Short mmCIF file of C-alpha atoms in Angstrom, two decimals:
data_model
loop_
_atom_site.label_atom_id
_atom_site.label_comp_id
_atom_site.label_asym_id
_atom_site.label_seq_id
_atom_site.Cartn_x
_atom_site.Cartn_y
_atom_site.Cartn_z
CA UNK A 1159 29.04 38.13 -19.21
CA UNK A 1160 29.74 41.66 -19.66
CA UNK A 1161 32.32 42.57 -22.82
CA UNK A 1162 35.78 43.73 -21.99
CA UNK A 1163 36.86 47.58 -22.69
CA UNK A 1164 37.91 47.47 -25.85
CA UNK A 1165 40.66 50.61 -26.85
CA UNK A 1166 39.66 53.20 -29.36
CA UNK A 1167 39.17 51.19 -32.70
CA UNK A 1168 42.32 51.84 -35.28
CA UNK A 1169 39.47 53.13 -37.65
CA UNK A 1170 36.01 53.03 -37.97
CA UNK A 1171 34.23 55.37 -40.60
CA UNK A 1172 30.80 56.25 -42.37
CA UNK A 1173 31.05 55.76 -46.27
CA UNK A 1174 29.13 56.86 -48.94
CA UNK A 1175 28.86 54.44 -51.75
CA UNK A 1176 28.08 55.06 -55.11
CA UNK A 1177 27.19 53.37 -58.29
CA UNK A 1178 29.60 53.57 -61.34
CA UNK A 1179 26.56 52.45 -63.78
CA UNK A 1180 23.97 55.02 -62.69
CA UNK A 1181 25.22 57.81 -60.60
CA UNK A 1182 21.83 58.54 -58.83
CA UNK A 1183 21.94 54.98 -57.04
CA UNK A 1184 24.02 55.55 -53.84
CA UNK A 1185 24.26 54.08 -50.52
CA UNK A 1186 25.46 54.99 -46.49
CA UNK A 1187 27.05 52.01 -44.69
CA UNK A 1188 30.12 52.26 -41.83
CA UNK A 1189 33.03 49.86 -41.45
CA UNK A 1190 36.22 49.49 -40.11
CA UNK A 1191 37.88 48.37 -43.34
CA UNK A 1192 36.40 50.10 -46.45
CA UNK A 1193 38.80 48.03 -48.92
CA UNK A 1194 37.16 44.80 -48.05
CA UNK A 1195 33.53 46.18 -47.10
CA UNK A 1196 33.70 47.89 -50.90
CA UNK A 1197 34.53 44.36 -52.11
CA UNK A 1198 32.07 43.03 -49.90
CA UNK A 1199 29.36 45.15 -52.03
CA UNK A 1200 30.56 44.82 -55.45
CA UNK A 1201 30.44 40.72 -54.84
CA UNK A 1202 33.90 39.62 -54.61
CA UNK A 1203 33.61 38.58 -51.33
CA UNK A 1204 30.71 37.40 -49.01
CA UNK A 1205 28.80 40.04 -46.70
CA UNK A 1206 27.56 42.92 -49.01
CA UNK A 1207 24.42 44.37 -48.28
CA UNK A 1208 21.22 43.70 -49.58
CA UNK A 1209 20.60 46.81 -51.00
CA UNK A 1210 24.09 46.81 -53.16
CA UNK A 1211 23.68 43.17 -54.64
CA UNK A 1212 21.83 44.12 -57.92
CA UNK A 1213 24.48 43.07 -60.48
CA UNK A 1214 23.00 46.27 -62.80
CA UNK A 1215 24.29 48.53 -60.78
CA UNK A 1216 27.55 46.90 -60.03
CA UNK A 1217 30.86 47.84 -59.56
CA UNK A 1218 30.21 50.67 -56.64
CA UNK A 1219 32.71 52.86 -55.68
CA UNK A 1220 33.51 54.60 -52.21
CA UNK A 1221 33.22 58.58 -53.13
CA UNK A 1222 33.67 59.99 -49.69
CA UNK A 1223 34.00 58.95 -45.80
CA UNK A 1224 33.82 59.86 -42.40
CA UNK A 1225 36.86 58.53 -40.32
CA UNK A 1226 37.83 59.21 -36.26
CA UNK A 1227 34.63 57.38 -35.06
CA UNK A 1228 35.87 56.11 -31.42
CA UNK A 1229 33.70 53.27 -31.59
CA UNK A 1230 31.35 50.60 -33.95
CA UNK A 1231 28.41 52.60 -32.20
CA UNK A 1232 29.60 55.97 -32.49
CA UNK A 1233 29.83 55.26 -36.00
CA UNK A 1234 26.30 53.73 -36.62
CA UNK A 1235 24.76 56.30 -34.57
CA UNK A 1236 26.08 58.96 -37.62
CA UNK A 1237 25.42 56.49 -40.11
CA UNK A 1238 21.17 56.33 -38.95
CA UNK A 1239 21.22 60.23 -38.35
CA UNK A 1240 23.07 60.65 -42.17
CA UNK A 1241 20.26 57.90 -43.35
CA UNK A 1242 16.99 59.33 -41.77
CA UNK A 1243 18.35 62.88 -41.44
CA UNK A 1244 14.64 62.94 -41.56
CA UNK A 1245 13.75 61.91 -38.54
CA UNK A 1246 17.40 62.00 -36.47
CA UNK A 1247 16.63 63.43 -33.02
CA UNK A 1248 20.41 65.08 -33.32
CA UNK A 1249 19.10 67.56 -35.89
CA UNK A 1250 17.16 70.09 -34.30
CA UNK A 1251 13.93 71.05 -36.10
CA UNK A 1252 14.51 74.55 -36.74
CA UNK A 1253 17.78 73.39 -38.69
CA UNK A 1254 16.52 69.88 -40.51
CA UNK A 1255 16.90 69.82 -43.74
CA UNK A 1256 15.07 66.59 -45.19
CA UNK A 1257 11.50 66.27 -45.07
CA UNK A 1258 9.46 63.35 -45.01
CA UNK A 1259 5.93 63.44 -47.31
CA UNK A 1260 4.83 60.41 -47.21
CA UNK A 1261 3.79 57.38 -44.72
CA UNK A 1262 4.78 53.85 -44.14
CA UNK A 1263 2.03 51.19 -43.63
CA UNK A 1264 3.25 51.66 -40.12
CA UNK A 1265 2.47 54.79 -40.02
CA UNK A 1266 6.13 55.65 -39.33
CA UNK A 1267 7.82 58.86 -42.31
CA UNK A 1268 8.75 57.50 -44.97
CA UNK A 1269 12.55 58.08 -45.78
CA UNK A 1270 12.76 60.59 -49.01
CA UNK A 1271 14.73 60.09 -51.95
CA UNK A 1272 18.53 60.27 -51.67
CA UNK A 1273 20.47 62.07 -53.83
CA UNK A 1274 24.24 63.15 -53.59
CA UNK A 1275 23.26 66.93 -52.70
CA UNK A 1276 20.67 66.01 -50.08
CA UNK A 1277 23.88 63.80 -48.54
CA UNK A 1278 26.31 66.07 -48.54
CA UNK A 1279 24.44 69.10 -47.78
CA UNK A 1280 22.84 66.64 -44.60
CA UNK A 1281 26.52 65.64 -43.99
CA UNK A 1282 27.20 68.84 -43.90
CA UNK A 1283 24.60 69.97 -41.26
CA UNK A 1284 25.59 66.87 -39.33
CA UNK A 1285 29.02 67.61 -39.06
CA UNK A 1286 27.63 71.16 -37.44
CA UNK A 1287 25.29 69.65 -34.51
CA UNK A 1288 26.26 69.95 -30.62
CA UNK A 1289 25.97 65.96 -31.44
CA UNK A 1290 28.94 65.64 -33.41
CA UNK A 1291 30.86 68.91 -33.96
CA UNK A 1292 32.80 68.36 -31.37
CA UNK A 1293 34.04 64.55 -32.47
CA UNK A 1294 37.65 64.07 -33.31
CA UNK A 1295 36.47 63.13 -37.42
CA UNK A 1296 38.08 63.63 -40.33
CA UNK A 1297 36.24 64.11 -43.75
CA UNK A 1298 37.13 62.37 -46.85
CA UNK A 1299 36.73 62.64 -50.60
CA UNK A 1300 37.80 60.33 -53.52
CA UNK A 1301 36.04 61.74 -56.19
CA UNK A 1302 36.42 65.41 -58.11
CA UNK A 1303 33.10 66.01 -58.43
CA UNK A 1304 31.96 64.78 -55.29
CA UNK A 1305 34.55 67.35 -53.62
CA UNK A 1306 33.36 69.73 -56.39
CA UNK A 1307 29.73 69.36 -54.92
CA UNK A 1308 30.83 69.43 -51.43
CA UNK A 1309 32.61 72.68 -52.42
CA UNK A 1310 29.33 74.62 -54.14
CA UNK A 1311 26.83 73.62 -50.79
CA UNK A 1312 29.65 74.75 -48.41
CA UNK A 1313 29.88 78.07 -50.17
CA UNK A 1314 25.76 78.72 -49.73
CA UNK A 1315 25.07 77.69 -46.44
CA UNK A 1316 25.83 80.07 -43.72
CA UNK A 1317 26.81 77.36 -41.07
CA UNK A 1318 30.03 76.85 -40.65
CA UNK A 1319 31.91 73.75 -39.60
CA UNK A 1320 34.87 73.69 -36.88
CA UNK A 1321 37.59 75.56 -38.27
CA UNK A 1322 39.58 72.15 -36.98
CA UNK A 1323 37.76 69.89 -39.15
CA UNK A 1324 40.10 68.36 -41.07
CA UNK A 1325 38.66 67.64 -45.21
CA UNK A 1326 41.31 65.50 -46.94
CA UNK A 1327 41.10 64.64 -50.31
CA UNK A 1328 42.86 61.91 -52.58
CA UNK A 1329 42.41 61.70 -56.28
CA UNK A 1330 44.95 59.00 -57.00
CA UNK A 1331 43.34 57.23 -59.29
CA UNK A 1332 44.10 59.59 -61.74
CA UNK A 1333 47.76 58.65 -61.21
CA UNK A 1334 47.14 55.04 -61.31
CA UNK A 1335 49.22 54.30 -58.51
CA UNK A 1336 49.31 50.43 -57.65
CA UNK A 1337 50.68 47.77 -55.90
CA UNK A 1338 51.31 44.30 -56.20
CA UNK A 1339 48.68 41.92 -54.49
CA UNK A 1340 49.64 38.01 -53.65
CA UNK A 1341 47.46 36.30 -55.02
CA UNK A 1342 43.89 36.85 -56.68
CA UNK A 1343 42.22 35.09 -53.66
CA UNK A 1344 42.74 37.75 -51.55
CA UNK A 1345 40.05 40.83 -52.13
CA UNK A 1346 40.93 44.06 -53.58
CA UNK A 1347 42.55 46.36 -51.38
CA UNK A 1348 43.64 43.53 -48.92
CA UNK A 1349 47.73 43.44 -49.36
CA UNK A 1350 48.89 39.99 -49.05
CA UNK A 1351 52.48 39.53 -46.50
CA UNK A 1352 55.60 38.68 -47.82
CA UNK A 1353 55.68 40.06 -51.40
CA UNK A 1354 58.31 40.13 -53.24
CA UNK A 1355 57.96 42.81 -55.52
CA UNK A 1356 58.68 40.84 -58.52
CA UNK A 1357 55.05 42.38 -59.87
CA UNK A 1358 53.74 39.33 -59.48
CA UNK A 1359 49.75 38.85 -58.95
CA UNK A 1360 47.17 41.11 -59.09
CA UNK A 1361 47.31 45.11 -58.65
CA UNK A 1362 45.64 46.73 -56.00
CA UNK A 1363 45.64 50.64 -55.83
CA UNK A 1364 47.62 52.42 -53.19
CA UNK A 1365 44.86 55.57 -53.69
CA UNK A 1366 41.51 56.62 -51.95
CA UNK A 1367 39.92 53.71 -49.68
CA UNK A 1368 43.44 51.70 -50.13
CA UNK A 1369 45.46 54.10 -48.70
CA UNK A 1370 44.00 54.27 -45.44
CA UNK A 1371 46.09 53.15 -42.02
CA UNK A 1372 43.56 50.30 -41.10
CA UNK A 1373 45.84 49.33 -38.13
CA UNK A 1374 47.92 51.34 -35.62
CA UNK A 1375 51.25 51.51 -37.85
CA UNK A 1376 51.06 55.59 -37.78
CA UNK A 1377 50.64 55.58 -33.66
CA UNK A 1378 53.57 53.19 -33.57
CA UNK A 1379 55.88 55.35 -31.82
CA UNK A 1380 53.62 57.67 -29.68
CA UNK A 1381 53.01 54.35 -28.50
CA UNK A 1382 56.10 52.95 -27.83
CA UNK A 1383 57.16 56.38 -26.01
CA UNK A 1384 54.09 56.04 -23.68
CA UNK A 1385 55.17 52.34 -23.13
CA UNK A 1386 58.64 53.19 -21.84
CA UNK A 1387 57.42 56.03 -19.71
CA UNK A 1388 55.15 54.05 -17.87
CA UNK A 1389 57.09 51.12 -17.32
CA UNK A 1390 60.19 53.32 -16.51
CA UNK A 1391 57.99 54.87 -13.84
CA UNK A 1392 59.18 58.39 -15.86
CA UNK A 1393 55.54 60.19 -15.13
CA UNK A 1394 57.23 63.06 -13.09
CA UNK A 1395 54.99 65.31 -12.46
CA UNK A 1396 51.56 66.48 -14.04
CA UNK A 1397 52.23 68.99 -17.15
CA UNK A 1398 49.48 71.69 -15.77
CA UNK A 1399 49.37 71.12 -12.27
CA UNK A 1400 52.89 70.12 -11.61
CA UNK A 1401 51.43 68.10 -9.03
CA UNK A 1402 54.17 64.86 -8.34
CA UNK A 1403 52.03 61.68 -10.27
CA UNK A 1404 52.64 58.84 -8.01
CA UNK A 1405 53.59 55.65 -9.76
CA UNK A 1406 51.29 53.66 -8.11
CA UNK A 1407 48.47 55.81 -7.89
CA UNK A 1408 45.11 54.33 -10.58
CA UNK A 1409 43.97 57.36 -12.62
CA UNK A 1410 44.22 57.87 -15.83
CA UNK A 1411 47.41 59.88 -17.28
CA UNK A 1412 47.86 61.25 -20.92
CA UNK A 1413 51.02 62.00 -22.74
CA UNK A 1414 51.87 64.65 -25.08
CA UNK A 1415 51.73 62.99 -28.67
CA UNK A 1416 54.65 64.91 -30.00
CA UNK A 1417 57.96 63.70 -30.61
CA UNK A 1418 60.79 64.35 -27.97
CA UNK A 1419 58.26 65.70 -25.55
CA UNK A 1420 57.41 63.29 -22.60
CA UNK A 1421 54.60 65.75 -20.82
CA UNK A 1422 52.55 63.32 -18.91
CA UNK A 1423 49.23 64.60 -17.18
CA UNK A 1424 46.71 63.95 -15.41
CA UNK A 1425 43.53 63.14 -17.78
CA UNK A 1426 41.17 66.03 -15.87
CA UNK A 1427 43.97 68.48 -16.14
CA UNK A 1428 44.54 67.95 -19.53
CA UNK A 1429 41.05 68.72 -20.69
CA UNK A 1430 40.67 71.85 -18.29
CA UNK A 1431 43.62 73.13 -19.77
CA UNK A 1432 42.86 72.41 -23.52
CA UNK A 1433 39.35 73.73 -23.13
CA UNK A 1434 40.11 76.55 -21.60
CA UNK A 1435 42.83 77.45 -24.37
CA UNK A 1436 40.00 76.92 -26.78
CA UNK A 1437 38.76 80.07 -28.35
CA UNK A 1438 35.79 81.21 -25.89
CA UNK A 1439 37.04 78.44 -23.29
CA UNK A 1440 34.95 76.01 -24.68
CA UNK A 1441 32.55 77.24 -23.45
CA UNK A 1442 29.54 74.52 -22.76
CA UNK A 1443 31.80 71.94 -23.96
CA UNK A 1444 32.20 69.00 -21.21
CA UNK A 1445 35.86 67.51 -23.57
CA UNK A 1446 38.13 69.02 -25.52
CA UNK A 1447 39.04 69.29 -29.37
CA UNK A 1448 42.93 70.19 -29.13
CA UNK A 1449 44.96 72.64 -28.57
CA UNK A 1450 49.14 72.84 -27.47
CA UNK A 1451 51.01 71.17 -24.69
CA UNK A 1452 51.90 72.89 -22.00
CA UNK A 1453 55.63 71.78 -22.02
CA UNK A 1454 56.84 71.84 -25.56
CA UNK A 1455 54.21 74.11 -27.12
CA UNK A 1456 53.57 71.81 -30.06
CA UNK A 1457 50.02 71.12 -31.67
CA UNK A 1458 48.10 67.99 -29.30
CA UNK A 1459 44.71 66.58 -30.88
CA UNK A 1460 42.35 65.48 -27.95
CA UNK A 1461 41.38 62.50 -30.37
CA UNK A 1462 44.80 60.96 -30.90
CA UNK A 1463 45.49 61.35 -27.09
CA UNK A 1464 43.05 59.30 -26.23
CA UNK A 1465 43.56 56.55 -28.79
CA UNK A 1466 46.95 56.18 -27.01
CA UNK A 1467 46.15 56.19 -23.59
CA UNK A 1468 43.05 53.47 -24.70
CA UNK A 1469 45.90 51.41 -25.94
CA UNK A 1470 48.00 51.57 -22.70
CA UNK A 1471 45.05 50.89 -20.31
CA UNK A 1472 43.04 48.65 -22.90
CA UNK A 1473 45.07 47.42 -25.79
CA UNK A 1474 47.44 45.05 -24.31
CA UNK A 1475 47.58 42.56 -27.22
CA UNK A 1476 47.17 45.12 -29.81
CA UNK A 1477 50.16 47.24 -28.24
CA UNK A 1478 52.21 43.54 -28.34
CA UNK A 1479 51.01 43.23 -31.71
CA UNK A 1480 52.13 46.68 -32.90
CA UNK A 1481 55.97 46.61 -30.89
CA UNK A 1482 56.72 43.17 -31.17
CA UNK A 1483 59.62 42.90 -33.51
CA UNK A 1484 59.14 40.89 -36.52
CA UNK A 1485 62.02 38.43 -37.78
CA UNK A 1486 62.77 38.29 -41.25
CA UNK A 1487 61.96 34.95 -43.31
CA UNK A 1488 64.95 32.85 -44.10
CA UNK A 1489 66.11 32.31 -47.33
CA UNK A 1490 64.03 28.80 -48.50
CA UNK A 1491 66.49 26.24 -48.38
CA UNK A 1492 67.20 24.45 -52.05
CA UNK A 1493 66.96 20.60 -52.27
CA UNK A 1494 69.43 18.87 -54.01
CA UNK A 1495 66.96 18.40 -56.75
CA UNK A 1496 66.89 22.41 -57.12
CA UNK A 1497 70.45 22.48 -57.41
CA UNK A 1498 70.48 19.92 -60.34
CA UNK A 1499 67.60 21.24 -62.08
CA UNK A 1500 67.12 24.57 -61.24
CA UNK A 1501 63.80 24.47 -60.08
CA UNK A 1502 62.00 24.42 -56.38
CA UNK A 1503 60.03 21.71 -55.15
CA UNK A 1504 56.35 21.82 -55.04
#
């Protein structure tokens, strides 16, 4: 049975994972939740990876990540080129920057030493590639001296990445910022429903890994907008070619993600026009990065445009999931017990 189109995932990323006991020890792994695939590793919950188990080198801590990944293979395809950068067929050879010098019993290179330079500096080169330079991604750090690192091997290499590329970074934990968490079953990072706020339970930060939108919450609205326009039959006509966009015609239409603006286009026009507003047309390039809408003139991100129009055509019960509205839980009714004593049941 062949899998249903699934829409673009809400996020999937590429981690790098490092031990708080001995620095050197590090590890690449992608997920679509990094609160609960870091707990995962440090043994609080079921799953972690061989590799991470030892209890010596436990806890591990996420230092850096690679979000925007529009699928669970798009993100394991950059995960095995960032692990065998080696090897990876996306590096060309002129550029590669990690050697192998020695053999398996296979026969096969065997994978050299990691260290936190030879990651970031083949993170780096990855990030650079016809392969993925082009990829709507988004580069994290959670750690100074990671950054700090990042910093010194972007200042000596020649190379330079996408001027679009966003690099975030979120240091938090210096700050201490937390949050209540229900209840101690649930695994760090994983906010229980329904709290209180009487500071109750465990504390969970609100920094780094834990502050990342692991559902759809910040499309919410571009969303909804794209929603009514659709079922309002509100297309008009095509934002480049002003072309009338028949209601009932298939195709695939994308909307301007910015607020107010209802710029609705056909998906072919879109990406000639944003390539071709690209600096040197984009030239080569077969889809676009980004660039401004046509009608209101405001910033459009080729990435986030297609999230939305995955949700329309794909995401039926995550779109339900994201608009429906949710009812607020009724006061708990006290027993006549209660009232006497002053205590609830149970």
């Amino acid at each position: 049975m062949t899998p249903q189109p699934r829409p673009i995932p809400a996020l999937y990323c590429v981690y790098i994972l490092r031990s708080t006991v001995r620095h050197s020890s590090l590890y690449i792994g992608s997920t679509p939740n990094p609160p609960r695939r870091l707990s995962q590793h440090n043994g609080v919950v079921k799953g972690g990876a061989v590799r991470t188990s030892r209890n010596s080198l436990r806890p591990w801590e996420m230092v850096a990540l690679v979000s925007g990944f529009a699928s669970s293979t798009a993100a394991l395809k950059f995960e095995w080129a960032l692990t065998n950068p080696h090897t990876s067929l996306h590096i060309p050879s002129e550029s590669r920057l990690a050697f192998s010098t020695q053999r398996k019993r296979n026969g096969q290179p065997k994978r050299p030493p990691k260290s936190l330079s030879s990651i970031l500096s083949n993170l780096h080169l990855l990030l650079s590639v016809p392969s993925f330079a082009r990829w709507p991604l988004r580069v994290h750090f959670f750690k100074r001296d990671v950054h700090a690192a990042w910093g010194r091997w972007c200042g000596k290499v020649e190379r330079e990445l996408r001027g679009s590329l966003p690099v975030v970074t979120d240091f938090g934990e210096d700050e201490g910022a937390v949050v209540a968490r229900a209840s101690a079953s649930e695994p760090l990072g994983v906010v229980g429903e329904g709290l209180d706020g009487d500071g109750g339970g465990e504390e969970v930060p609100t920094w780094g890994i834990y502050g990342l939108p692991l559902d759809y919450a910040p499309l919410k609205e571009y969303v909804a907008k794209g929603q009514d326009i659709f079922v309002f039959e509100r297309q008009g006509s095509c934002v480049v070619c002003k072309e009338e966009i028949d209601h009932g015609e298939g195709g695939l239409h994308a909307v301007c993600s910015n607020e107010g603006c209802e710029g609705v286009g056909h998906l072919r026009c879109w990406g000639r026009y944003l390539l071709k507003s690209e600096e040197g047309g984009g030239e080569g390039a077969i889809l676009p990065v980004g660039g401004r809408c046509p009608r209101c003139k405001g910033e459009v991100h080729w990435g986030t445009m297609m999230k939305e129009l995955t949700l329309r055509v794909r995401g039926q019960k995550e779109v339900e999931n994201l608009l429906k509205v949710k009812r607020k839980r009724a006061p708990r009714k006290k027993t006549a017990k209660t009232k006497e004593t002053g205590e609830e049941d149970g």
